[in-house]
CSV table of C-alpha atoms in Angstrom, one decimal:
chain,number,residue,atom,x,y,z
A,12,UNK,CA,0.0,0.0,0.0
A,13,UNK,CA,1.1,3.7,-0.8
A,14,UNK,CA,1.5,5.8,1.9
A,15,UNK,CA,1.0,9.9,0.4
A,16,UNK,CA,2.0,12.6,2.2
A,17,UNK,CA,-0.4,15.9,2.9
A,18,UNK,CA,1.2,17.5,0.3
A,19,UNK,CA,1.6,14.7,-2.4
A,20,UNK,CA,-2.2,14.3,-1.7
A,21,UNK,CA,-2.8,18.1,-2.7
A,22,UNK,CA,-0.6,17.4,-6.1
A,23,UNK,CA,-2.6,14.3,-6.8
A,24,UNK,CA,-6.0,16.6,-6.3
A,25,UNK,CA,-4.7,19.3,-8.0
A,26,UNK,CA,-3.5,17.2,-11.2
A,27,UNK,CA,-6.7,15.5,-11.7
A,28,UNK,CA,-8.1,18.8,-11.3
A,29,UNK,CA,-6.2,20.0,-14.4
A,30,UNK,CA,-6.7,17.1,-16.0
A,31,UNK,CA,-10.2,17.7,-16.1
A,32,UNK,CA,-10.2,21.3,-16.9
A,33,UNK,CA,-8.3,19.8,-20.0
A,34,UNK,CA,-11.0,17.4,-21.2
A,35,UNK,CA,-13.8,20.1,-21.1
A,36,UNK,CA,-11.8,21.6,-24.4
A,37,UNK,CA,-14.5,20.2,-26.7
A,38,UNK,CA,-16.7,21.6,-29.4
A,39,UNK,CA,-20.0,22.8,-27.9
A,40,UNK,CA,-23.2,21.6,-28.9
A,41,UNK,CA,-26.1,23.9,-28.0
A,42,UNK,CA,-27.2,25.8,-31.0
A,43,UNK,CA,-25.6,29.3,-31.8
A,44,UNK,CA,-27.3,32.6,-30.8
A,45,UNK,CA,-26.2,35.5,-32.5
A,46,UNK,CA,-29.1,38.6,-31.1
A,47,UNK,CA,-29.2,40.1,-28.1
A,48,UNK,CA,-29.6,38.9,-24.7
A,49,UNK,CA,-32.0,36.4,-24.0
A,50,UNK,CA,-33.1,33.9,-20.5
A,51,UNK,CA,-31.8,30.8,-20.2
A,52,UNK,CA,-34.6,28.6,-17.9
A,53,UNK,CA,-33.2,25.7,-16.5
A,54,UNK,CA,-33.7,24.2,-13.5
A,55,UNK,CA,-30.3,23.6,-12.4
A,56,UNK,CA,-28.1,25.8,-10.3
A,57,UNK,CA,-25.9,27.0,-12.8
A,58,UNK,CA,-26.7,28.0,-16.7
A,59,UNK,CA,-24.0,25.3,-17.8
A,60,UNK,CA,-21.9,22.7,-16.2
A,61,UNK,CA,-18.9,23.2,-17.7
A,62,UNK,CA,-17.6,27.2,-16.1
A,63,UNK,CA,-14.2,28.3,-17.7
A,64,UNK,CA,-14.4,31.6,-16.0
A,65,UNK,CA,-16.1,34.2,-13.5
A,66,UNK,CA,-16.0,38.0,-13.2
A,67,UNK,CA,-17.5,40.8,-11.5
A,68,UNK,CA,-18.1,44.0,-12.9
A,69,UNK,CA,-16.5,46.7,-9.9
A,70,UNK,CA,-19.4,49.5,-11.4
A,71,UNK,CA,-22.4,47.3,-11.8
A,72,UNK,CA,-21.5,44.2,-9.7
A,73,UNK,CA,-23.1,42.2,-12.6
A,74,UNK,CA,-21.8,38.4,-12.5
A,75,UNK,CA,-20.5,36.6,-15.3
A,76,UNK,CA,-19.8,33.3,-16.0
A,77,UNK,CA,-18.0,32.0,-18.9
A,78,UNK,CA,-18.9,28.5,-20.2
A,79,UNK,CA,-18.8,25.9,-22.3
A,80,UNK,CA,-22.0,27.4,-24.0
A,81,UNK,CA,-21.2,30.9,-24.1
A,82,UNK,CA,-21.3,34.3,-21.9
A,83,UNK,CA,-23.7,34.3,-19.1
A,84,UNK,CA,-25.0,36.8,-16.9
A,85,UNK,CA,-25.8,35.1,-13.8
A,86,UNK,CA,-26.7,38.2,-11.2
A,87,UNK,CA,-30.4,37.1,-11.0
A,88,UNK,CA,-32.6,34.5,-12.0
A,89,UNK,CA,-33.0,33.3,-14.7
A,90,UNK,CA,-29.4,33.5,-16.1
A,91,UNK,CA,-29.0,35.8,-19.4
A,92,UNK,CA,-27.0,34.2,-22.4
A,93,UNK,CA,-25.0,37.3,-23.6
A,94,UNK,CA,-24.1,37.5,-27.2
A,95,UNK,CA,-23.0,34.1,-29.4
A,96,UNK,CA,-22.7,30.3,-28.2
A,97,UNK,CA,-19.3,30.0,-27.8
A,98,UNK,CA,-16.8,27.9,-25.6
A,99,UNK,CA,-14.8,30.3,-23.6
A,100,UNK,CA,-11.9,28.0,-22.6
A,101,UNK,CA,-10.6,31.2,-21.4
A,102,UNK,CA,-11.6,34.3,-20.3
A,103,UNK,CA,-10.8,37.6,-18.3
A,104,UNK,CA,-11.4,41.6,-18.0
A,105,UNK,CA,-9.2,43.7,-18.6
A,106,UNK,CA,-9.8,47.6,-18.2
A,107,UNK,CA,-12.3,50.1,-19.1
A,108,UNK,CA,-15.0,47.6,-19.1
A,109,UNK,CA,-13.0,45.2,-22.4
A,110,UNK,CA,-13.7,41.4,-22.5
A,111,UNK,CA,-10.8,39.1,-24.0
A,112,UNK,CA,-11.6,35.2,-24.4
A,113,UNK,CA,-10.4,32.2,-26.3
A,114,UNK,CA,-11.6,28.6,-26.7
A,115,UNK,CA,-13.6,27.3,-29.8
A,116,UNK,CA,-16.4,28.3,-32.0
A,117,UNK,CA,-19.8,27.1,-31.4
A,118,UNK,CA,-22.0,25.5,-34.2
A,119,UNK,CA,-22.9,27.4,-36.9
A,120,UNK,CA,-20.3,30.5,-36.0
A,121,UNK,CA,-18.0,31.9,-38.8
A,122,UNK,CA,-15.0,32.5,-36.3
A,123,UNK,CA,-12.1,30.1,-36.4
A,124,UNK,CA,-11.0,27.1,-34.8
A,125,UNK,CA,-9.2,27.6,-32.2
A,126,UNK,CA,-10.5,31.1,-31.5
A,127,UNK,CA,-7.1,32.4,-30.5
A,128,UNK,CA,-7.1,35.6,-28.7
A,129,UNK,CA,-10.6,37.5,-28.7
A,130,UNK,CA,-11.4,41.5,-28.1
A,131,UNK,CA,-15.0,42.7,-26.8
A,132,UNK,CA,-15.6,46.2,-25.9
A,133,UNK,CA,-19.2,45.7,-25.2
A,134,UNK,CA,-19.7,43.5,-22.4
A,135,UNK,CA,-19.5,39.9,-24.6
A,136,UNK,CA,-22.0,40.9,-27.3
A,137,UNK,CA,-19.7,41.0,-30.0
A,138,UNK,CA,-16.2,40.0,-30.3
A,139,UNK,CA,-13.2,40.9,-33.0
A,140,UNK,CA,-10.0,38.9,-33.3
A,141,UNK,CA,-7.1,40.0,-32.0
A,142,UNK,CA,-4.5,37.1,-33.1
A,143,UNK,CA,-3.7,33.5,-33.2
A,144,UNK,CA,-7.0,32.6,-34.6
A,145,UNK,CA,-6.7,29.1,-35.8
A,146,UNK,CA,-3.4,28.6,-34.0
A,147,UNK,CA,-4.0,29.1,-30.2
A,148,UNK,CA,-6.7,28.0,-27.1
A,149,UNK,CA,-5.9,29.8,-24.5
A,150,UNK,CA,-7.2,28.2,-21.3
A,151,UNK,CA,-5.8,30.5,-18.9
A,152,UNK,CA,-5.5,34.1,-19.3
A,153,UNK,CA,-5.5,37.4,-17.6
A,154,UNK,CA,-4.8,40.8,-18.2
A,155,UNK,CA,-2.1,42.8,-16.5
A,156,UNK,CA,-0.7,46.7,-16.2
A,157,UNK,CA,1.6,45.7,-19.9
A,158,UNK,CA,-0.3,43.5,-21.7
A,159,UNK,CA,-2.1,39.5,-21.8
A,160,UNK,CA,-0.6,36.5,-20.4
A,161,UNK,CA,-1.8,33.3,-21.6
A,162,UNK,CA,-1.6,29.7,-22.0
A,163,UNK,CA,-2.2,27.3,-24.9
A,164,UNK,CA,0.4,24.7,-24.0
A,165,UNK,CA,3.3,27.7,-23.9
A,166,UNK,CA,3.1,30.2,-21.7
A,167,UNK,CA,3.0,33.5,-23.7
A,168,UNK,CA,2.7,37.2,-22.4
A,169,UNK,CA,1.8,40.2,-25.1
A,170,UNK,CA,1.6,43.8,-24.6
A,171,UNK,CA,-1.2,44.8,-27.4
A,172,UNK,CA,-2.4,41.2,-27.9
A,173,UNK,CA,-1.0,41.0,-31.7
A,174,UNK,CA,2.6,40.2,-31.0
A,175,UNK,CA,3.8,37.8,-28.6
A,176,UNK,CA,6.6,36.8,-26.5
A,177,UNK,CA,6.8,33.0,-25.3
A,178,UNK,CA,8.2,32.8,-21.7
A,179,UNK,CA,10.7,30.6,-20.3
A,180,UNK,CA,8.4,29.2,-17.5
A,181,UNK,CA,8.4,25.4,-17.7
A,182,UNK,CA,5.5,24.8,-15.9
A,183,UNK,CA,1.6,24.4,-17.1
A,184,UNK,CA,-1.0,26.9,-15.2
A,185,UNK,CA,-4.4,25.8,-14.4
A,186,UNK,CA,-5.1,29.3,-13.5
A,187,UNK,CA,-3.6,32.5,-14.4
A,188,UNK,CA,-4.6,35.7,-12.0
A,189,UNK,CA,-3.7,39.1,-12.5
A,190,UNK,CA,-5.0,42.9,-12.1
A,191,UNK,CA,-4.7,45.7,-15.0
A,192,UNK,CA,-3.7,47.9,-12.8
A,193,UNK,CA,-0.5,45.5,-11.6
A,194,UNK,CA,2.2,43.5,-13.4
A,195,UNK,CA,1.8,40.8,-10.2
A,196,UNK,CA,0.9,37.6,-11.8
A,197,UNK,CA,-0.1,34.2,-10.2
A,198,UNK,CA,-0.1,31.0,-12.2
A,199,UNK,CA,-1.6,27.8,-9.9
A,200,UNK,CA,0.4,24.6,-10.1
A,201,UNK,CA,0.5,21.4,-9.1
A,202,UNK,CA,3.6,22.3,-7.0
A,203,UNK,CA,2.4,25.9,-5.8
A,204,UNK,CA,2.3,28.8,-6.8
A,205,UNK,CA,4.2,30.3,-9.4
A,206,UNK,CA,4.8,34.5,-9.4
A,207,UNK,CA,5.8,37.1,-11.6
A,208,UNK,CA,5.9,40.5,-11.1
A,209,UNK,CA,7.0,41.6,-14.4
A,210,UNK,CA,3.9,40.9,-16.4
A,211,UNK,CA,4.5,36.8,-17.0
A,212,UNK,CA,8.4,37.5,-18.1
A,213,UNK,CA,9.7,35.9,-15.8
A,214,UNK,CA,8.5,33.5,-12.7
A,215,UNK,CA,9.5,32.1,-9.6
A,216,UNK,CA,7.6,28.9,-7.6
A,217,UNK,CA,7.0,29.4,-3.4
A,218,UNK,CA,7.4,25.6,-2.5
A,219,UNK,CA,6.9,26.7,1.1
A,220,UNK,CA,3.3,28.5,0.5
A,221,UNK,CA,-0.3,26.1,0.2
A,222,UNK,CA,-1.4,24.8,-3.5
A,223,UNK,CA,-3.6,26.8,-4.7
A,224,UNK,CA,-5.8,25.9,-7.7
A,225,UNK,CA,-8.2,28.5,-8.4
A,226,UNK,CA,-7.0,32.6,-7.9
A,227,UNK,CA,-8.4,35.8,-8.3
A,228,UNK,CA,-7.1,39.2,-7.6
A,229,UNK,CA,-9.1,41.9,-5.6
A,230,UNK,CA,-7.1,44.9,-6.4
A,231,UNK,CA,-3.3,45.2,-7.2
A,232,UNK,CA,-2.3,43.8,-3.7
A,233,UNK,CA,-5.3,42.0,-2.4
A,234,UNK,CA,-5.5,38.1,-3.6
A,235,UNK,CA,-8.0,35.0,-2.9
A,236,UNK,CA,-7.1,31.5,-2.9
A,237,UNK,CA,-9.2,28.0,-3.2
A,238,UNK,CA,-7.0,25.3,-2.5
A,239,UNK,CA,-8.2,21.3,-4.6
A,240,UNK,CA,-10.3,21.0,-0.5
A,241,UNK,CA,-11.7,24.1,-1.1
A,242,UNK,CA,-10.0,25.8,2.1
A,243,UNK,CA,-9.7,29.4,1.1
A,244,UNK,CA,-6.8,31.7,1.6
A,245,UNK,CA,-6.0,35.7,1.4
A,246,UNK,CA,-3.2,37.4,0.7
A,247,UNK,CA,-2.3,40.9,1.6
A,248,UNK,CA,1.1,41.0,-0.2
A,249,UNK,CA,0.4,40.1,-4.0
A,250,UNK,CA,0.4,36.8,-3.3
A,251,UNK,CA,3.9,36.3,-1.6
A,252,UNK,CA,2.4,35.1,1.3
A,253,UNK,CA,-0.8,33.8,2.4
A,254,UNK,CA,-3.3,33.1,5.0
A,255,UNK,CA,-5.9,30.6,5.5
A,256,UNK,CA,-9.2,31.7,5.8
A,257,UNK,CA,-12.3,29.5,5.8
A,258,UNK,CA,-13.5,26.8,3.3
A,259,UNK,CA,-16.1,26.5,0.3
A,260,UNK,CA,-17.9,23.1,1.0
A,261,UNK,CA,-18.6,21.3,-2.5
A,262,UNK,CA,-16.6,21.6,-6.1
A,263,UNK,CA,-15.2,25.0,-7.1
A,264,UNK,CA,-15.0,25.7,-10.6
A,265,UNK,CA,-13.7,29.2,-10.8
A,266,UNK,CA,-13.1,32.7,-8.5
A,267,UNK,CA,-13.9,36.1,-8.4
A,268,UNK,CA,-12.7,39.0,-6.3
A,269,UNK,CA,-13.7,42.8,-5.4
A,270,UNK,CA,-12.7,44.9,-3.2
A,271,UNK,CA,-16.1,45.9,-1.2
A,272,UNK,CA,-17.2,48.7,0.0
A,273,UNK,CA,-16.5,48.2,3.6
A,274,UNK,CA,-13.0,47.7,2.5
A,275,UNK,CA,-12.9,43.9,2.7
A,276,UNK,CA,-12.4,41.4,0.2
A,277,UNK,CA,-15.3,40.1,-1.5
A,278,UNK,CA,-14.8,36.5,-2.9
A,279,UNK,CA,-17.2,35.0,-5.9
A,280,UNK,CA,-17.1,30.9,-6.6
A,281,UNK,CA,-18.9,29.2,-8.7
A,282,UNK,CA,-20.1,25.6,-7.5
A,283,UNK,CA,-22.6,22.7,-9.1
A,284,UNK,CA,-25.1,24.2,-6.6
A,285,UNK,CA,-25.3,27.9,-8.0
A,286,UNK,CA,-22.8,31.0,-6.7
A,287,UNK,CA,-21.8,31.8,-3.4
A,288,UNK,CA,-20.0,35.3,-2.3
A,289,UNK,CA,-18.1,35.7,1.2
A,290,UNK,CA,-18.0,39.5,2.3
A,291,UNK,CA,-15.3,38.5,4.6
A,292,UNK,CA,-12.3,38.1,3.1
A,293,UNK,CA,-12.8,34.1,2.4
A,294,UNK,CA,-13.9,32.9,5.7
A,295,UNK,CA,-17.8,32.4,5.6
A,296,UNK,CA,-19.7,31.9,2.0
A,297,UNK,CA,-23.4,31.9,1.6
A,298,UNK,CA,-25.7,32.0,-1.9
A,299,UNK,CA,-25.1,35.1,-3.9
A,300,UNK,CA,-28.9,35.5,-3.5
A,301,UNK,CA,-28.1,35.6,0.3
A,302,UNK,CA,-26.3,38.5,0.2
């Protein structure tokens, strides 16, 4: 019998957690909707089961989710599909309100396969391409102060998302989490996590902190953490260091962070069972429709 330590149990959790955010990289299948917003009724929890990605607007605290089947606006019920059905493998916000994405193009859509790095500048309606169509999936990526960082089985940084620069990383994100208004990057790995404070240039790995697979940056300094248990940690520091906080009981498929208005964190996850939002840095989590 094998005999794993606590921390060769957290690599195992974490690499079958990857593993399956790798096999969720397949052509979607509901039919393409190309008007404007429209309800999605559905009697489960969340609009789709496969979530590559959640963000909340700072202005209008409108929830997104990002899916296998498209853009979804999930602050109230019903959920509201928001322009085409695509898969956004990857997804993030970036300033002044723009949208960038990647993944594949859903049945019936004239963009390209892979999607490669996609622009929208209003709110996931429509989308332009930027670059790599055809060539790249991104399924990590976030925007920084400089530019994109990505992944698509290199990990690749750009400062106007045409030309890129392929860094010298040697490890495979599950998650990348950044802030435009910071160069502080955090990839997740099955070995910990990997920083950057030069906009994904260059990287070092904190073998001594928890691994962490799901990140999300308040502001420029202010981080959240969901370890494969779903114990939750903060940082203070940009994630150099970290503290444990509470836990999120059930799957977590992706983060979100805010800074509220009382000054404290506000953590977003997205679980099989619908949304739930801690105004407390991480410690306690209740429904979104709770709060």
């Amino acid at each position: 019998m094998h005999t794993f330590t606590p921390a060769a149990r957290r690599r195992v959790l974490l690499s079958g957690a990857a593993l399956i955010l790798a096999l969720t990289a397949c052509t979607p299948t509901s039919p393409p909707t190309t008007t404007g917003p429209q309800s999605e009724p559905s009697d489960k929890a969340l609009p789709s089961s496969h979530v590559h990605g959640l963000t909340v607007n700072p202005d209008t605290s409108q929830v997104l989710l990002a899916t296998h089947d498209g853009l979804f606006d999930v602050t109230k019920e019903p959920a509201t599909k928001i322009g085409g059905t695509n898969d956004l493998m990857g997804f993030t916000a970036g300033k002044d309100g723009v949208f960038y994405a990647s993944g594949h193009p859903g049945p019936g859509s004239d963009l390209p396969n892979p999607l490669g790095l996609l622009k929208s500048s209003d709110g996931g309606q429509s989308w332009e391409k930027v670059s790599r169509q055809g060539q790249s999936d991104f399924h990590a990526m976030t925007a920084t102060k400089t530019g994109i960082v990505a992944y698509d089985g290199e990990l690749r940084q750009s400062a106007d998302g045409q030309t890129w620069n392929t860094a010298a990383a040697g490890f495979a994100p599950a998650v990348l989490a950044g802030h435009p208004d910071s160069d502080t990057v955090l990839g997740t790995t099955t070995e910990g996590i990997q920083r950057s404070t030069d906009g994904g240039a260059t990287w070092s790995l904190d073998k001594s902190g928890p691994v962490i697979q799901y990140a999300a940056f308040a502001n420029p300094d202010e981080a959240a953490g969901v370890a494969p248990d779903g114990t939750t940690y903060y940082s203070a520091d940009g994630g150099a260091s970290w503290t444990k906080q509470g836990r999120i009981d059930g799957e977590v498929m992706a983060i979100a962070a805010l800074k509220g208005a009382d000054g404290k964190p506000w953590i977003w996850a997205a679980t099989p069972d619908g949304i739930v939002v801690s105004t407390d840095g991480g410690t306690n989590f209740r429904p979104m429709d709770a709060v």
